[in-house]
XYZ file of C-alpha atoms in Angstrom:
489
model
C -13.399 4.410 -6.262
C -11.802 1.686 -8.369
C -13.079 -2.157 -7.730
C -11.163 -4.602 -8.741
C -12.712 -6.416 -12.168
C -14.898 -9.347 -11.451
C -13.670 -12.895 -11.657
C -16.173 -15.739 -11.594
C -15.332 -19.637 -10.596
C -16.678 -21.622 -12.706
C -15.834 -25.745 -12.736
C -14.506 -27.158 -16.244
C -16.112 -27.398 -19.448
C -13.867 -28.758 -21.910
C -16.286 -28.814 -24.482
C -17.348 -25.037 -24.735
C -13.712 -24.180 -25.491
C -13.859 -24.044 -29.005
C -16.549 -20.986 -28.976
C -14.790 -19.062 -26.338
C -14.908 -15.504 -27.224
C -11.930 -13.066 -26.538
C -8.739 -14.905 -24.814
C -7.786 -18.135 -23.648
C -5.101 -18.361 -20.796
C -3.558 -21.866 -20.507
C -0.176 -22.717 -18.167
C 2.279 -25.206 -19.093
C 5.300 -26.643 -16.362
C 8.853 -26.709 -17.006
C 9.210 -29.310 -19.914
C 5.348 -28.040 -21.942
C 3.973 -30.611 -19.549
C -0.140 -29.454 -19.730
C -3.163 -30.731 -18.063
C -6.230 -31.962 -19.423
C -7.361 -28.706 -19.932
C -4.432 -26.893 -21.848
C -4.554 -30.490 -24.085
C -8.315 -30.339 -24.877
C -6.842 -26.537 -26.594
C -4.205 -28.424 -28.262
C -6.217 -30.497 -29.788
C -8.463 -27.855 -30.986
C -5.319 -26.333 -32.042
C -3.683 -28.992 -34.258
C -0.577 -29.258 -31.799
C 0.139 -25.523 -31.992
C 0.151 -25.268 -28.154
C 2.176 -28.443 -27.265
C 4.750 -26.981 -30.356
C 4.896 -23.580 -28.258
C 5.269 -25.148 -24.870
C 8.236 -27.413 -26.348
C 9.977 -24.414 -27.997
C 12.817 -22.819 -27.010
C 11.418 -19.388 -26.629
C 9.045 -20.963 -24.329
C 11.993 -23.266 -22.343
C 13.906 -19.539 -21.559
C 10.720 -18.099 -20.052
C 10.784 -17.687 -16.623
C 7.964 -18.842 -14.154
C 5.244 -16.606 -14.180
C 6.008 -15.320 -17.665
C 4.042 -16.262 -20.846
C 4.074 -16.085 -24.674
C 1.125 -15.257 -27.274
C -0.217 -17.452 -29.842
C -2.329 -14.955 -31.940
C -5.771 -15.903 -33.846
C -5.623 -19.559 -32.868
C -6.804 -22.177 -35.747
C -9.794 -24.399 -34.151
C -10.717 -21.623 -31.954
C -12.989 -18.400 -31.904
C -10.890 -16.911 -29.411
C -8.285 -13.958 -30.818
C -5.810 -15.403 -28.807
C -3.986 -18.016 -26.463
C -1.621 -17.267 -23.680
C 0.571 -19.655 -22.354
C 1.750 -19.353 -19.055
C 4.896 -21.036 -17.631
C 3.566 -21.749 -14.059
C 4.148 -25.468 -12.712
C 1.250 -26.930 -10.629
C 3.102 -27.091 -7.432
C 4.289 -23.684 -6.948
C 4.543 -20.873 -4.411
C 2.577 -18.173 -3.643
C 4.898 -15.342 -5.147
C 5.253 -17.334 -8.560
C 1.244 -17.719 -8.681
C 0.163 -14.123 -7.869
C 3.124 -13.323 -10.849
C 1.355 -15.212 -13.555
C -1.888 -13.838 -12.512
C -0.502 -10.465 -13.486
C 0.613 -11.641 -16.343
C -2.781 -12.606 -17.397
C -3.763 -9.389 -15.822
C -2.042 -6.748 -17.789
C -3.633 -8.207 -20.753
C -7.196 -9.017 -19.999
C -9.665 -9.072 -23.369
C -12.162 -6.147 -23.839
C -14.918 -8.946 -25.305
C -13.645 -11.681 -22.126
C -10.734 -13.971 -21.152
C -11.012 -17.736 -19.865
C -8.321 -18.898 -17.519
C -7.752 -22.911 -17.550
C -6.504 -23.103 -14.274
C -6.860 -27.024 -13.421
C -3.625 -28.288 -12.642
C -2.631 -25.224 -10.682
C -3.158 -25.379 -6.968
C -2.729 -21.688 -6.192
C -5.427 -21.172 -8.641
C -6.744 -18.334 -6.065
C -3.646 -16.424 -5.940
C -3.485 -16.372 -9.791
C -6.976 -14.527 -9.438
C -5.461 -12.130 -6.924
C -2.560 -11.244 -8.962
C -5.361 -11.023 -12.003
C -7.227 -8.306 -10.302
C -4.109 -6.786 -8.990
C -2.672 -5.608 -12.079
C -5.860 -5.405 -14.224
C -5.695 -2.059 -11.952
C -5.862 1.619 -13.980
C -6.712 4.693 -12.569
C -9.065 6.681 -14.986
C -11.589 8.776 -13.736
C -9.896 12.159 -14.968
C -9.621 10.514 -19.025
C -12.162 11.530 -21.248
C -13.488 9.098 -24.035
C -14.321 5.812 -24.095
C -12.922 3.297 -21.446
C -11.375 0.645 -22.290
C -12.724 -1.956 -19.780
C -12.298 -5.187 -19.808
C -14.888 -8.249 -20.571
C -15.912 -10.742 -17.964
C -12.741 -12.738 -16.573
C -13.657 -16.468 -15.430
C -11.242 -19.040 -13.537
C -12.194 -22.967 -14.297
C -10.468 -24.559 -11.768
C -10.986 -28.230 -10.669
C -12.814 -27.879 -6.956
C -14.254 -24.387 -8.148
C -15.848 -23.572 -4.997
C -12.872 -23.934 -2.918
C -11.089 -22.018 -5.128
C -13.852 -18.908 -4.583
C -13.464 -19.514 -0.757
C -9.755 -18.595 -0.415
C -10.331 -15.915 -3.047
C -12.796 -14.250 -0.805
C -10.229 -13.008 1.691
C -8.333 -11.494 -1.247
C -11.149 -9.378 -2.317
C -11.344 -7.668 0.538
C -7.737 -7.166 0.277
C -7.559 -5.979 -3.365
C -10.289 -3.603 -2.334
C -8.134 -1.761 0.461
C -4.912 -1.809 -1.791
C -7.187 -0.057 -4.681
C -8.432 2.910 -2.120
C -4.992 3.318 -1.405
C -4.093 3.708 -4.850
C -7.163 6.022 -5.900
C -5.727 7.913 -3.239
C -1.980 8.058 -4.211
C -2.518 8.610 -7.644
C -5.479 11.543 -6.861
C -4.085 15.103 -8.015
C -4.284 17.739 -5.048
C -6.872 19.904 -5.999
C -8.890 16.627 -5.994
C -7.794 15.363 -2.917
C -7.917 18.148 -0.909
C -7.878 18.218 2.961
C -11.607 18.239 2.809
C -11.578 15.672 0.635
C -9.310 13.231 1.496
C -10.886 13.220 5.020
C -14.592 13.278 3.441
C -13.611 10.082 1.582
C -12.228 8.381 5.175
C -15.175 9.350 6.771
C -17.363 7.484 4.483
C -16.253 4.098 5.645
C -18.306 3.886 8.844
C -20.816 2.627 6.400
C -18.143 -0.557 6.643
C -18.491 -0.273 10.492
C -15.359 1.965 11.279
C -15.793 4.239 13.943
C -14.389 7.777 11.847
C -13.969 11.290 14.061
C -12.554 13.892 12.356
C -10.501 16.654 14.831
C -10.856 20.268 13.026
C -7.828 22.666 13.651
C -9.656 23.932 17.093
C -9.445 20.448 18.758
C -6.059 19.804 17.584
C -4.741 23.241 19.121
C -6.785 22.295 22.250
C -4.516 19.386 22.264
C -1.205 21.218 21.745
C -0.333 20.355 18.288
C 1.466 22.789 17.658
C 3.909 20.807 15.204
C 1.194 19.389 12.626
C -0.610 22.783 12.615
C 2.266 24.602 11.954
C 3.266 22.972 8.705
C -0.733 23.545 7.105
C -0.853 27.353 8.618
C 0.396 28.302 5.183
C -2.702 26.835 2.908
C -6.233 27.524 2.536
C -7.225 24.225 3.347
C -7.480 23.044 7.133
C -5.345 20.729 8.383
C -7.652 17.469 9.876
C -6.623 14.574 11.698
C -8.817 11.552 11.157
C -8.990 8.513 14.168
C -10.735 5.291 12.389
C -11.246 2.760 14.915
C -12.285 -1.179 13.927
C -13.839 -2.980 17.016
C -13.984 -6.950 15.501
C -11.388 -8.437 18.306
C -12.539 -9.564 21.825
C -13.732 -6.559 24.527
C -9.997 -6.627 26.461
C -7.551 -6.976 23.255
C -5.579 -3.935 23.350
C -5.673 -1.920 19.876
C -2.662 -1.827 17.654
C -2.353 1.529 16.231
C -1.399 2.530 12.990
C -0.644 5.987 11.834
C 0.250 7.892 8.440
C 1.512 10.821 7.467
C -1.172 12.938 5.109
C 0.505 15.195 3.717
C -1.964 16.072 0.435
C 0.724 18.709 -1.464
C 4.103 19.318 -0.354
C 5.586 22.140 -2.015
C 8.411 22.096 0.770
C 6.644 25.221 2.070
C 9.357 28.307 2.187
C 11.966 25.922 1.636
C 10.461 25.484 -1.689
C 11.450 22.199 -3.475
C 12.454 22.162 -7.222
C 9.800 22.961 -9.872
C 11.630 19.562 -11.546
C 9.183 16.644 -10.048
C 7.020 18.471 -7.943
C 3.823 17.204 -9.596
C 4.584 13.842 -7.715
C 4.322 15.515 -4.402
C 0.675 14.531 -4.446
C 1.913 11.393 -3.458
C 3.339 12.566 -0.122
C -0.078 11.376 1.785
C 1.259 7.654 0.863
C 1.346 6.723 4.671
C -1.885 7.806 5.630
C -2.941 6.394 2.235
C -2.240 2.713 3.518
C -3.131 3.194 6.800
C -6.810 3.913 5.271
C -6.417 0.935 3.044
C -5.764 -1.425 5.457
C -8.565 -0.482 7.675
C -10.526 -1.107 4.906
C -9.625 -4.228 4.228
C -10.039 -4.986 8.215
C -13.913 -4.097 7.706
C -14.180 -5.731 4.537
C -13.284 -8.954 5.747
C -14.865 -8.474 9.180
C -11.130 -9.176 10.799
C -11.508 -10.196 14.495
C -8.733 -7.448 16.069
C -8.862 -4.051 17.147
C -6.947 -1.550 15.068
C -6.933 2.114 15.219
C -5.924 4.213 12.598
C -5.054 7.831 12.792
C -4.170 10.288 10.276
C -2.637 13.836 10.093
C -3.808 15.879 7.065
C -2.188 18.732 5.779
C -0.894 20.514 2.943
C 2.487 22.247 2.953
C 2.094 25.719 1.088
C 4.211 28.937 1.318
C 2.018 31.781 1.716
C 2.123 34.971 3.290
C 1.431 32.755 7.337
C 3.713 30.138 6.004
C 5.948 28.255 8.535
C 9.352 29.869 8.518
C 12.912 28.180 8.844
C 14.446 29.238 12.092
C 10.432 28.761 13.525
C 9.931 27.558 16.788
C 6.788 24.785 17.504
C 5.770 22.747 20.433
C 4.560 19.675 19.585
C 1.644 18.081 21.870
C 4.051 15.989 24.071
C 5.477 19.518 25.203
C 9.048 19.465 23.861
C 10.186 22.094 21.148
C 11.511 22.038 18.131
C 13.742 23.975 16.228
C 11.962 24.484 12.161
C 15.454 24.025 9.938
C 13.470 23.187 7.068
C 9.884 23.890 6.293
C 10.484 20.782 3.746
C 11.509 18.252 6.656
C 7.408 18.651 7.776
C 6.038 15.073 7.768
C 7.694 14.111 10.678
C 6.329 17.555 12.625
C 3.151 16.105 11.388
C 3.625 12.683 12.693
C 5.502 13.624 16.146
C 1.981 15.349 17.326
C -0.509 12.241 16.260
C 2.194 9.378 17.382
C 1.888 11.127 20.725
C -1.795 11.878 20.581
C -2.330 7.797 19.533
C -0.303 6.837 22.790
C -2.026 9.685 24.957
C -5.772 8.190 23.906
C -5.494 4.729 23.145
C -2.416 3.025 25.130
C -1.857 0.826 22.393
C 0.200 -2.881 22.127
C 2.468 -1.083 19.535
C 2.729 1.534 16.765
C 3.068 1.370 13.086
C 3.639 4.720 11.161
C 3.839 5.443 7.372
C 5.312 8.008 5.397
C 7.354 9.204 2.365
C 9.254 10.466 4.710
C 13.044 11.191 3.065
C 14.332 10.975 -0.013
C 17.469 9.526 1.507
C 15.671 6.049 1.821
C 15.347 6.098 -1.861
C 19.489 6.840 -1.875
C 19.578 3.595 0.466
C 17.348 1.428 -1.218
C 15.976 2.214 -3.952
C 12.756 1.538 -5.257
C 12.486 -2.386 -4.011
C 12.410 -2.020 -0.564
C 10.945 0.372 2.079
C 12.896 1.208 5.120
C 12.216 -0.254 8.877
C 13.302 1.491 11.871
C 11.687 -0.057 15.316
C 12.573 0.032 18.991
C 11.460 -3.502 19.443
C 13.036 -6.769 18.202
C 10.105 -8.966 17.870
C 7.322 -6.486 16.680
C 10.285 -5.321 13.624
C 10.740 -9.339 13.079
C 6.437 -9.984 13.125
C 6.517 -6.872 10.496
C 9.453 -8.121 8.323
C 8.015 -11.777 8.432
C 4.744 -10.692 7.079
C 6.432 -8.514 4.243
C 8.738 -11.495 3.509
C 5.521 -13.794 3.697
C 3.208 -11.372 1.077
C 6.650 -10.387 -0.962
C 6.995 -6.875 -0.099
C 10.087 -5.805 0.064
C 11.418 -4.220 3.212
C 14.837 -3.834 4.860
C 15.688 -3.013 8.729
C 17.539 -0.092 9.198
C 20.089 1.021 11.885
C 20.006 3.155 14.533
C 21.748 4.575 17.816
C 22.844 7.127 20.228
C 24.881 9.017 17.400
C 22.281 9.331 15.156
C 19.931 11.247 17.653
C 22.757 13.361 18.890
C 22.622 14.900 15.530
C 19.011 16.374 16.240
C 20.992 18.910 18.958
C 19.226 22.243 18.890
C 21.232 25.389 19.684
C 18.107 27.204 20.976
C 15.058 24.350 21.356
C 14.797 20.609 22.349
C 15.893 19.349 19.346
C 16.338 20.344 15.115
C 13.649 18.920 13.110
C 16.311 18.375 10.048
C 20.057 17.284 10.263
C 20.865 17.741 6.692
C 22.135 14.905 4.492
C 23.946 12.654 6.323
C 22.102 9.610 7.561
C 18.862 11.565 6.636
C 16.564 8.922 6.644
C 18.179 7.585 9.597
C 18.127 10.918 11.793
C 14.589 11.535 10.712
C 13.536 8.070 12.703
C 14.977 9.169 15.408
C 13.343 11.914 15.234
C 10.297 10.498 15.479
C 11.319 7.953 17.903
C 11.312 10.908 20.685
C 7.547 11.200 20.625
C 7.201 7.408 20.866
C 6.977 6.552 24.956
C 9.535 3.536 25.588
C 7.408 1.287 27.131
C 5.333 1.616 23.719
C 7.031 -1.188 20.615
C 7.251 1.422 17.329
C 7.923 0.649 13.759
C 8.504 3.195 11.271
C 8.201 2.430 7.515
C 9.484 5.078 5.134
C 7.788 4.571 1.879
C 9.252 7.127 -0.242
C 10.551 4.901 -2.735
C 7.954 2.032 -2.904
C 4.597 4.152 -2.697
C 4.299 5.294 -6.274
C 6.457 3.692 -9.077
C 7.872 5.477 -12.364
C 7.398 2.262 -14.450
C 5.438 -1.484 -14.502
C 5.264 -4.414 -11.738
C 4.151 -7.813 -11.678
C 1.350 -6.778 -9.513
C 0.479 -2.855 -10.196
C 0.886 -0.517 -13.659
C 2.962 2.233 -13.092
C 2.062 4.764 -10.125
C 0.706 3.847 -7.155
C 1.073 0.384 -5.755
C -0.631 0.364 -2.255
C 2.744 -1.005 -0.753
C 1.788 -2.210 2.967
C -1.275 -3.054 2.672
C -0.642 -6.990 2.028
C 2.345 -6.837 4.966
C 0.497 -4.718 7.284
C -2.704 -7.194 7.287
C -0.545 -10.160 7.393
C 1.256 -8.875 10.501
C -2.735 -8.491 12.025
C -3.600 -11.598 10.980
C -0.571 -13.251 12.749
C -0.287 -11.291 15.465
C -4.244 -10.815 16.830
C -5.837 -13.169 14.745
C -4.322 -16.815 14.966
């Protein structure tokens, strides 16, 4: 998989700066007001820097932002960037400028001056964030880049709140090695192959083949993979670090590896991104990475449904009629509505097993969430005030975006079947809305459910702050938050 590039902490040495190598990365406040750092460089420079930071161009930058100062005199390095952050700021701003420095790290080695700033470990995070590429299927020479090291005053200290973020960047590059892995990669095989390897982290992995799983009843995840070669899996990981009696929160993604939209074919326009559509289950296995990484004291389960959605000859048919594990039946309208036949069976199956203190599922569900809200926030559906407000807290707390969505009696009156329990699509209308509900009838009520539809924030068409364009590993932050807050504190 990808690792995130090493950054070494390192305390200041003001004299060495005139043979650093590769880039220099200095930050100036509102004003061009520079610590003793940034004016050791300007020095060195002949009052380039301080004539940069008082410029205009540099006054219209926003925080986080920076400019270039190419083939510095008085230096060996090719190049300076200044970075409007002030020393006081907030998280958000910090990790910002980190990508900054990120996106344009040197091949020979880049120096960040990060003395005055006292988020100087979020500016590392955002660093290794979007220093991110995905690469293992380009031929040629890599470009990789050099050595990155953070002076910061109290280096040490610095190194000890990075530590946590490690582990983090870690689980939110899995996910995206996932996301962005083309399906005859990531096959079923492989995809659950790849989860099972973490017990070397000290997850407990199981892996149910298709003869457990119609042992079980689950009759609505097997019958959107009957149409592909590859078996459908489901995959429990299970991370024991809280106290014997703390109840497991469970969290559960949809793994859908292709989705062709089976017999209701999709368009031929786009369908190469449908290797995204195991985005749910994607996060879910980042996050319990992250738990083992950083050895979290909670108990989290995390179960996936695998599948791939193919029309062949034993393909699932519209007008099909499945019964899910809980027992009630549902009416197939469209083959292409199948994550949520894939989730109904292992949301019940989590419950069934584990009795959990609440449920989280994932999934690029609809592409009526992307109508909604575009690409900057993922929808929130819940049954339960305070686990949605824990969830949205987090998000708001790690900045990723999410927005509460409605729901109601209407709604699931529109999944009315003529001839089974209920209609597993109810056409355009309030699509994202009436798929929620959906699933909400295989969640029990005593149980508090979220569900997060990631279509439009799992894989990106262009640049962010934090990730280059593709996948992004959205959840991962929020989700570990929320355990931190919630199990942890």
């Amino acid at each position: 998989m990808t690792h995130p590039v090493p950054i070494q902490f390192q305390g200041l040495d003001l004299d060495a700066l005139a043979g650093v190598a590769g880039r220099i990365v200095v930050f100036a406040g509102e004003g061009g007001t520079m610590g003793a750092a940034a004016k050791k460089v300007n020095r060195l420079m002949r009052g380039a820097l301080e004539r940069a930071a008082g410029s205009e161009a540099f006054g219209k930058l926003k925080q986080g932002d920076a400019m270039e100062l190419g083939f510095p005199v008085g230096l060996a390095a090719d190049a300076v960037q200044l970075v409007k952050l002030e020393r006081r700021t907030d998280k958000a701003a910090a990790r910002k400028a980190g990508g900054t420095i990120g996106r344009a790290l040197s091949k020979v080695g880049t120096l960040v001056l990060a003395d005055t700033i006292q988020r100087a470990a979020d500016v590392s995070f955002g660093i290794a964030l979007r220093a991110y590429e995905f690469t293992p299927h380009k031929t040629g020479e890599k470009s990789l880049p050099g050595p990155v090291t953070l002076m910061a005053a109290n280096p040490e200290a610095v190194a000890a709140e990075a530590g946590p973020m490690a582990a983090l960047a870690e689980g939110i590059f899995f996910t995206r090695d996932l996301v962005n892995e083309p399906a005859n990669v990531l096959s079923t095989f492989d995809f659950a192959a790849r989860l099972a390897a973490m017990h070397e982290l000290g997850l407990e992995v199981e892996i149910l083949e298709e003869e457990e799983m119609e042992k079980l009843g689950m009759r609505a995840l097997l019958g959107v993979g009957q149409g592909s070669e590859h078996p459908s899996k489901l995959v429990v990981m299970q991370w024991k670090g809280g106290p014997e009696d703390q109840v497991p929160l469970a969290l559960v993604g949809k793994g859908v590896v292709f989705d062709t939209g089976g017999i209701s074919i999709k368009p031929a326009g786009g369908m190469e991104d449908m290797t995204m559509d195991m985005g749910g289950a994607a996060v879910v296995a980042g996050v319990m990475r992250t738990l083992a990484m950083r050895k979290a004291r909670a108990n989290v389960v995390g179960l996936v449904g695998i599948v791939e959605n193919m029309p062949d000859g034993n393909a699932q048919r519209p007008g099909d009629v499945v019964r899910s594990m809980k027992g009630d039946t549902i009416e197939v309208i469209n083959t292409d509505a199948e994550g949520r036949l894939v989730l109904a069976d292992v949301l019940w199956y989590a419950q069934e097993r584990f009795q959990p203190r609440g449920i989280v599922d994932l999934a690029t569900l609809t592409g009526a969430i992307i109508v909604a809200l575009g690409h900057e926030n993922t929808g929130v559906f819940s049954n339960d005030d305070a686990f949605c407000g824990a969830f949205l807290k987090a998000a708001e707390a790690e900045g990723e975006g999410a927005w509460r969505m409605p729901m109601g009696e209407r709604y699931d009156e529109m999944l009315k079947s003529r001839i089974a329990d209920m209609r597993n699509s109810c056409g355009r209308e309030a699509g994202s809305i009436t798929a929620a509900h959906f699933l909400r009838r295989f969640v029990k009520p005593e149980t508090p459910w979220i569900h997060l539809d990631i279509a439009g924030t799992a894989l990106l068409k262009s640049d962010t702050a934090l990730a280059p364009k593709g996948a992004t590993g959205w959840g991962v932050l929020a989700l570990d938050r929320m355990i931190r807050d919630m199990l942890e504190s």
